[in-house]
PDB file of N, CA and C in Angstrom:
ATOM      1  N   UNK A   1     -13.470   7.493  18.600  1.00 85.00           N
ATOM      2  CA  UNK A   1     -13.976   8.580  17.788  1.00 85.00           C
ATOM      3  C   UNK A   1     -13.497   8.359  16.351  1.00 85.00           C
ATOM      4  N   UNK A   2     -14.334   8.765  15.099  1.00 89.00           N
ATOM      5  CA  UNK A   2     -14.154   8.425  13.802  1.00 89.00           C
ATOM      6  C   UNK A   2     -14.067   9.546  13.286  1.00 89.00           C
ATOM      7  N   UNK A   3     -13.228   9.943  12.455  1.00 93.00           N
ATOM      8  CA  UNK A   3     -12.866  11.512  12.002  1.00 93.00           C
ATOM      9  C   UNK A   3     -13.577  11.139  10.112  1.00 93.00           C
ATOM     10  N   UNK A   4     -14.231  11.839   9.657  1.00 93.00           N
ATOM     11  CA  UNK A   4     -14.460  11.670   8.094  1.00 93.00           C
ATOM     12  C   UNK A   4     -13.772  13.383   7.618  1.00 93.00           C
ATOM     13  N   UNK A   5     -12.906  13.296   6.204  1.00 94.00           N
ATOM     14  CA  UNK A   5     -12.604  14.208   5.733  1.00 94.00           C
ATOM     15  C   UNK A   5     -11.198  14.376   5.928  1.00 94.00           C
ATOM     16  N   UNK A   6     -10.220  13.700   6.212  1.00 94.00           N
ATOM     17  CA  UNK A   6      -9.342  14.338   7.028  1.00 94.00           C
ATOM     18  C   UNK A   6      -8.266  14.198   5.605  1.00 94.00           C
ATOM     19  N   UNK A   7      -7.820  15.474   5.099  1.00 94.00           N
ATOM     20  CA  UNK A   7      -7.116  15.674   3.911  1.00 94.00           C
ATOM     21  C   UNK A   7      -5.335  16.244   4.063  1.00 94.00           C
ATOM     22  N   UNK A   8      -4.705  16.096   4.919  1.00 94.00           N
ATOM     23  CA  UNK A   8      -3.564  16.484   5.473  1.00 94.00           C
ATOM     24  C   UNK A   8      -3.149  15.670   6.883  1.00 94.00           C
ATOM     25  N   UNK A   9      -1.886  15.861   6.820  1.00 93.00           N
ATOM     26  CA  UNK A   9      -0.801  15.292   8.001  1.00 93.00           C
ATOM     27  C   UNK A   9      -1.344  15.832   8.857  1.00 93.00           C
ATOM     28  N   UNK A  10      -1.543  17.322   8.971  1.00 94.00           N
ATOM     29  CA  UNK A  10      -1.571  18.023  10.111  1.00 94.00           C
ATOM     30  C   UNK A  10      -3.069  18.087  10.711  1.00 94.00           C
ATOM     31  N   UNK A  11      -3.913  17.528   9.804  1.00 95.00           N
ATOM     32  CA  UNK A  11      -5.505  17.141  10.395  1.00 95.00           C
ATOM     33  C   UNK A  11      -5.339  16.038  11.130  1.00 95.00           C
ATOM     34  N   UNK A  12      -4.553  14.808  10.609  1.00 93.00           N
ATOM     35  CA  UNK A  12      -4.777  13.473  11.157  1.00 93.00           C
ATOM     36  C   UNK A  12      -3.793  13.637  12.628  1.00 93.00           C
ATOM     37  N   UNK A  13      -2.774  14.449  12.477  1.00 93.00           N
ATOM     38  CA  UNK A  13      -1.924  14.549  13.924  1.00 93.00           C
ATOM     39  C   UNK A  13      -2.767  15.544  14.542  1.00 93.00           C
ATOM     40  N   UNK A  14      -3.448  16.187  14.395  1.00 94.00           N
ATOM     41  CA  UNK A  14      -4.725  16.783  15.493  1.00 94.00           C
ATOM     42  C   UNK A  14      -5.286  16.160  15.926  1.00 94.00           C
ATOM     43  N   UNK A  15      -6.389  15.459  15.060  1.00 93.00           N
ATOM     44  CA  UNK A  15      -7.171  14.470  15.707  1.00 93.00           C
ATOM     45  C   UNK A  15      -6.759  13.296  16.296  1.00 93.00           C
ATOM     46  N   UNK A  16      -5.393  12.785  16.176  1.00 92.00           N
ATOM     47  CA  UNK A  16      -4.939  11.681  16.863  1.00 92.00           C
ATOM     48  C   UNK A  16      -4.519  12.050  18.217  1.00 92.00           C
ATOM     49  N   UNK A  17      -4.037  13.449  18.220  1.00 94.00           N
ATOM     50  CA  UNK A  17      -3.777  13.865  19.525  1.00 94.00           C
ATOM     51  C   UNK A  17      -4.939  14.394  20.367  1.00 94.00           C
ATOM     52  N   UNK A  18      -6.072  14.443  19.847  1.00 94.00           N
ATOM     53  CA  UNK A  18      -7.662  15.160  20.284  1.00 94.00           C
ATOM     54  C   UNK A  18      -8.184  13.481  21.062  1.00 94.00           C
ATOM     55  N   UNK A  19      -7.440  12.373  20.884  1.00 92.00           N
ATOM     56  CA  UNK A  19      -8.066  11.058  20.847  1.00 92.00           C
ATOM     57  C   UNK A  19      -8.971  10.256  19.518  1.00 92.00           C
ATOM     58  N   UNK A  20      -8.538  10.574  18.393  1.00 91.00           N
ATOM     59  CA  UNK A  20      -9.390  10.113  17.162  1.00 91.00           C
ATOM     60  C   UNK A  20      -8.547   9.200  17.125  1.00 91.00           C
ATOM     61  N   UNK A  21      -9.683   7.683  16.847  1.00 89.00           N
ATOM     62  CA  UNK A  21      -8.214   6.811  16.880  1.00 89.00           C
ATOM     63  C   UNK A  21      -9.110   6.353  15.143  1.00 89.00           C
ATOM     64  N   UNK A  22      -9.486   6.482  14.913  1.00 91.00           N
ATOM     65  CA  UNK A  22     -10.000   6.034  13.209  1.00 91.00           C
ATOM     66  C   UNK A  22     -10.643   7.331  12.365  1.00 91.00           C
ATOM     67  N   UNK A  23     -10.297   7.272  10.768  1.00 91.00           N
ATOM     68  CA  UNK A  23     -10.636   8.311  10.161  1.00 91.00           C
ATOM     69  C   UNK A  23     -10.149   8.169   8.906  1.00 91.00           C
ATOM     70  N   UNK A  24     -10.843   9.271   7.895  1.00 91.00           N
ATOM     71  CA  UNK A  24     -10.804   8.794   6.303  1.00 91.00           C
ATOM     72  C   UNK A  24     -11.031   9.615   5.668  1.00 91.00           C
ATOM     73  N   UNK A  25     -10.255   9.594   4.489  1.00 92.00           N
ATOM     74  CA  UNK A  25     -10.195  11.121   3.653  1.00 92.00           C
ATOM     75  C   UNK A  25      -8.970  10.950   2.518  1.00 92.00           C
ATOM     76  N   UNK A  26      -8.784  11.943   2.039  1.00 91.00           N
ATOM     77  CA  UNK A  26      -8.077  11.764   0.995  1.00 91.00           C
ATOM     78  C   UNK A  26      -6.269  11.734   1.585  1.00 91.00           C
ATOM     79  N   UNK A  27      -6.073  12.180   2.784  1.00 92.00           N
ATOM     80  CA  UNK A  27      -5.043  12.205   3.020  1.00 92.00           C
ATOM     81  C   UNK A  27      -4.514  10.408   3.522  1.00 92.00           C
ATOM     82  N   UNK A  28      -5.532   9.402   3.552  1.00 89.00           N
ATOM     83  CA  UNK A  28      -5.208   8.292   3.610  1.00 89.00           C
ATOM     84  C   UNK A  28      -5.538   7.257   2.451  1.00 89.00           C
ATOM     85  N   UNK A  29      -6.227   7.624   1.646  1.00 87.00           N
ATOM     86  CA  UNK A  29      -6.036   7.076  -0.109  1.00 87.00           C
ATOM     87  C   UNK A  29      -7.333   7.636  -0.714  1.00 87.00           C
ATOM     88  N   UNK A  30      -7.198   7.649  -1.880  1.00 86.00           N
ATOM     89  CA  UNK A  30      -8.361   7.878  -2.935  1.00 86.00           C
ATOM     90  C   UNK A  30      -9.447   7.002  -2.839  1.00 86.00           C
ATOM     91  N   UNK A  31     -10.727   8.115  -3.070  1.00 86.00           N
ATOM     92  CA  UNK A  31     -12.256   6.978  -3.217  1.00 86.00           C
ATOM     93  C   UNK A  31     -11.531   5.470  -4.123  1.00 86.00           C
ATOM     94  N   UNK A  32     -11.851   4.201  -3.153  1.00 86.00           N
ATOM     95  CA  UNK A  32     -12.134   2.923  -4.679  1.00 86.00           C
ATOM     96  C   UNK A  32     -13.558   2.193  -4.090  1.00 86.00           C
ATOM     97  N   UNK A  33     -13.548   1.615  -5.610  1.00 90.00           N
ATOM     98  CA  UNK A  33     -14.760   0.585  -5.375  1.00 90.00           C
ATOM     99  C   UNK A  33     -14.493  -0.388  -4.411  1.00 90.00           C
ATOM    100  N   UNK A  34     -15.717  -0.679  -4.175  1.00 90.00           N
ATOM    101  CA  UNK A  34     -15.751  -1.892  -2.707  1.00 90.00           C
ATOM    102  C   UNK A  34     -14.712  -3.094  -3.295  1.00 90.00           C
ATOM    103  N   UNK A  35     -14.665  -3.550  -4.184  1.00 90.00           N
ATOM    104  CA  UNK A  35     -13.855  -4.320  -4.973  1.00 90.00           C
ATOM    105  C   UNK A  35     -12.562  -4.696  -4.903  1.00 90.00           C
ATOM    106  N   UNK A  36     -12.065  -3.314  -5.019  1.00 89.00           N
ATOM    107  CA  UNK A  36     -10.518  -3.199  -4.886  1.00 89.00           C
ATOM    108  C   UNK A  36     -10.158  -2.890  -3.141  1.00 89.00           C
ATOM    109  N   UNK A  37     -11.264  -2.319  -2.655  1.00 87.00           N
ATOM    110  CA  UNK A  37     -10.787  -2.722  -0.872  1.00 87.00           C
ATOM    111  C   UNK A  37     -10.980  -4.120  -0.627  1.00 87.00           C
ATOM    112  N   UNK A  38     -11.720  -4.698  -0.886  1.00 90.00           N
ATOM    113  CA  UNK A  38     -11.832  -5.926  -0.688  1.00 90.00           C
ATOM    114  C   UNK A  38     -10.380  -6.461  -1.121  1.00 90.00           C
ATOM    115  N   UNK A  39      -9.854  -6.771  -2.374  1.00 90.00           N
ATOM    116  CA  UNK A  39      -8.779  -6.949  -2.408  1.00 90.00           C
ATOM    117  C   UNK A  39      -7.481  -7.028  -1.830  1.00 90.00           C
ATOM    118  N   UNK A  40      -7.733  -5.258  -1.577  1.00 87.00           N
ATOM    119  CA  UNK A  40      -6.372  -4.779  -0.610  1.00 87.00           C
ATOM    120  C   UNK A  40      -6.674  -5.567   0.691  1.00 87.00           C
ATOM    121  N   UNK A  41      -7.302  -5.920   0.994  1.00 88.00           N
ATOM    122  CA  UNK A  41      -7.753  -6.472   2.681  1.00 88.00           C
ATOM    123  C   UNK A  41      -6.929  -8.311   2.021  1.00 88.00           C
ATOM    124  N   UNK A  42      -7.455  -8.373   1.887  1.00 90.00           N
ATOM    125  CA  UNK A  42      -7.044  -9.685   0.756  1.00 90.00           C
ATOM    126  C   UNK A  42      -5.189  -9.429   0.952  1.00 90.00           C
ATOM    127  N   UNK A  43      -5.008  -9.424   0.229  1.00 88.00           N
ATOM    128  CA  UNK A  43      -3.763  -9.026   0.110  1.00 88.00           C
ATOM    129  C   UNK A  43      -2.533  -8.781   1.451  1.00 88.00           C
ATOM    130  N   UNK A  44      -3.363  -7.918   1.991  1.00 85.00           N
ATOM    131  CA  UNK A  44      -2.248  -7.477   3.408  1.00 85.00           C
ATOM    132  C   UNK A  44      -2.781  -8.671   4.315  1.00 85.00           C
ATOM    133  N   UNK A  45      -3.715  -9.368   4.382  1.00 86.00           N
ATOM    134  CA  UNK A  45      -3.878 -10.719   4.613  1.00 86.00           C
ATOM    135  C   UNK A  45      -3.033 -11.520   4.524  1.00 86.00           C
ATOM    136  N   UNK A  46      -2.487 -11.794   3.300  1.00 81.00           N
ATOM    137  CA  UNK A  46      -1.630 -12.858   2.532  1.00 81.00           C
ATOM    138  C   UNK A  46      -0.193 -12.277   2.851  1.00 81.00           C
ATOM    139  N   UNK A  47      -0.104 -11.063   3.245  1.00 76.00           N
ATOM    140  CA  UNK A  47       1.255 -10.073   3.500  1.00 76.00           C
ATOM    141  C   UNK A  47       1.737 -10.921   4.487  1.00 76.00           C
ATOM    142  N   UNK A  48       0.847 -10.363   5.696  1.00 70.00           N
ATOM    143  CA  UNK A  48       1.186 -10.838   7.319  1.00 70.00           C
ATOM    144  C   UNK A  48       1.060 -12.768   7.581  1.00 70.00           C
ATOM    145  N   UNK A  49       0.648 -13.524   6.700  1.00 69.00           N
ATOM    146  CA  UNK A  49       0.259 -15.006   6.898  1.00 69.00           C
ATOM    147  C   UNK A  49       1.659 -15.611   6.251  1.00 69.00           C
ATOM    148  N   UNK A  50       2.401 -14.680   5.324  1.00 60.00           N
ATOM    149  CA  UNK A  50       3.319 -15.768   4.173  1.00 60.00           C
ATOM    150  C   UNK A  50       4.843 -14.963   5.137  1.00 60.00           C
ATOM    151  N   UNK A  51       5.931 -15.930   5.357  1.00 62.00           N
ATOM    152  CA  UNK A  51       6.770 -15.034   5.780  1.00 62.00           C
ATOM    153  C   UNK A  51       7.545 -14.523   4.773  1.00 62.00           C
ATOM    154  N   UNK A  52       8.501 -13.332   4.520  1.00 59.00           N
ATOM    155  CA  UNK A  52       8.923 -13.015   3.409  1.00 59.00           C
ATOM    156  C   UNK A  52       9.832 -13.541   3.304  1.00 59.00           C
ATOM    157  N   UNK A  53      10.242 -13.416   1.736  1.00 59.00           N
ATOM    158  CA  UNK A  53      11.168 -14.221   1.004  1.00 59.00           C
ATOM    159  C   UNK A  53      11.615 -13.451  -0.208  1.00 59.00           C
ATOM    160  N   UNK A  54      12.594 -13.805  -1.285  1.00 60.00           N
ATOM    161  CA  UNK A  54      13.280 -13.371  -1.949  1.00 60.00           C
ATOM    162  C   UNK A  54      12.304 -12.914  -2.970  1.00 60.00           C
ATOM    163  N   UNK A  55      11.104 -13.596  -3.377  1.00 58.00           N
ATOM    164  CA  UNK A  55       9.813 -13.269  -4.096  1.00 58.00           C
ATOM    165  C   UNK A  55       9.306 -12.125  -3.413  1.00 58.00           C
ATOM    166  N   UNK A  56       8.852 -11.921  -2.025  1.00 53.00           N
ATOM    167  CA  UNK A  56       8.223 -11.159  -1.237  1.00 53.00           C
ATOM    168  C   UNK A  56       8.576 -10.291  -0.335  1.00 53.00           C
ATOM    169  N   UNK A  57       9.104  -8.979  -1.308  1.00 52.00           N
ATOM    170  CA  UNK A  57       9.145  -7.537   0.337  1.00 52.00           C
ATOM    171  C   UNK A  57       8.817  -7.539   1.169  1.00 52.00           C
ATOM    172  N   UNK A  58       9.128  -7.044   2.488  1.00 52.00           N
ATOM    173  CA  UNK A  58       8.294  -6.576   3.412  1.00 52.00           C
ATOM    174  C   UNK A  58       8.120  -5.472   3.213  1.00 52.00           C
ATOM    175  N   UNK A  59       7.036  -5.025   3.517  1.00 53.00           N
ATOM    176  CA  UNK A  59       6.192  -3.563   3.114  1.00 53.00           C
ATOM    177  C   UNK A  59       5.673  -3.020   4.773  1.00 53.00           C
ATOM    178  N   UNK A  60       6.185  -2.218   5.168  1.00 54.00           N
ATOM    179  CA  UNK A  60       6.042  -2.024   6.375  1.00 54.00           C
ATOM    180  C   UNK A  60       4.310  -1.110   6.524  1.00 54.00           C
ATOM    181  N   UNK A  61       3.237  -1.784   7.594  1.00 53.00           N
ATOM    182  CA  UNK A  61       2.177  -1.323   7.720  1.00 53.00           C
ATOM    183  C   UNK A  61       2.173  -0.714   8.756  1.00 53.00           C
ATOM    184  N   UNK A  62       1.600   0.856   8.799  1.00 56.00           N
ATOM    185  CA  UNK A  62       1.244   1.553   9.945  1.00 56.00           C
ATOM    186  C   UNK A  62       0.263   1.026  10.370  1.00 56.00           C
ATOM    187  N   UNK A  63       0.139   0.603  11.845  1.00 55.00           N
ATOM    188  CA  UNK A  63      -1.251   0.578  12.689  1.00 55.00           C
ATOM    189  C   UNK A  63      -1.321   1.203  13.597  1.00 55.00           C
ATOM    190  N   UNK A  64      -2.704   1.369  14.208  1.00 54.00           N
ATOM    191  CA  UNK A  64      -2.494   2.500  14.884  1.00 54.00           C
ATOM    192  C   UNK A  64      -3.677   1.374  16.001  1.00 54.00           C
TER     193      UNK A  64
END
């Protein structure tokens, strides 16, 4: 199930507990251009492929 709108903690822990396992709204980032998702996909790509190092944090990703 795909939840659209979901603007708070307490929407997304409803619907995760209702069985929503995907969903989108402002409570998980601001409208961007296709561009800059593309990017970010890009990126957390290059996150999980490079192991970290003194150059590179680990940035811990929620998945669900």
């Amino acid at each position: 199930m795909t939840a659209e709108g979901i603007e708070t903690a307490q929407q997304a822990h409803r619907l995760t507990a209702a069985g929503c396992d995907n969903g989108q709204g402002w409570h998980f980032g601001r409208p961007v251009p296709p561009d800059e998702i593309t990017a970010g996909i890009v990126a957390l790509q290059h996150r999980e492929a490079v192991p970290p190092g003194p150059e590179l944090p680990v940035i811990p990703v929620q998945r669900r």
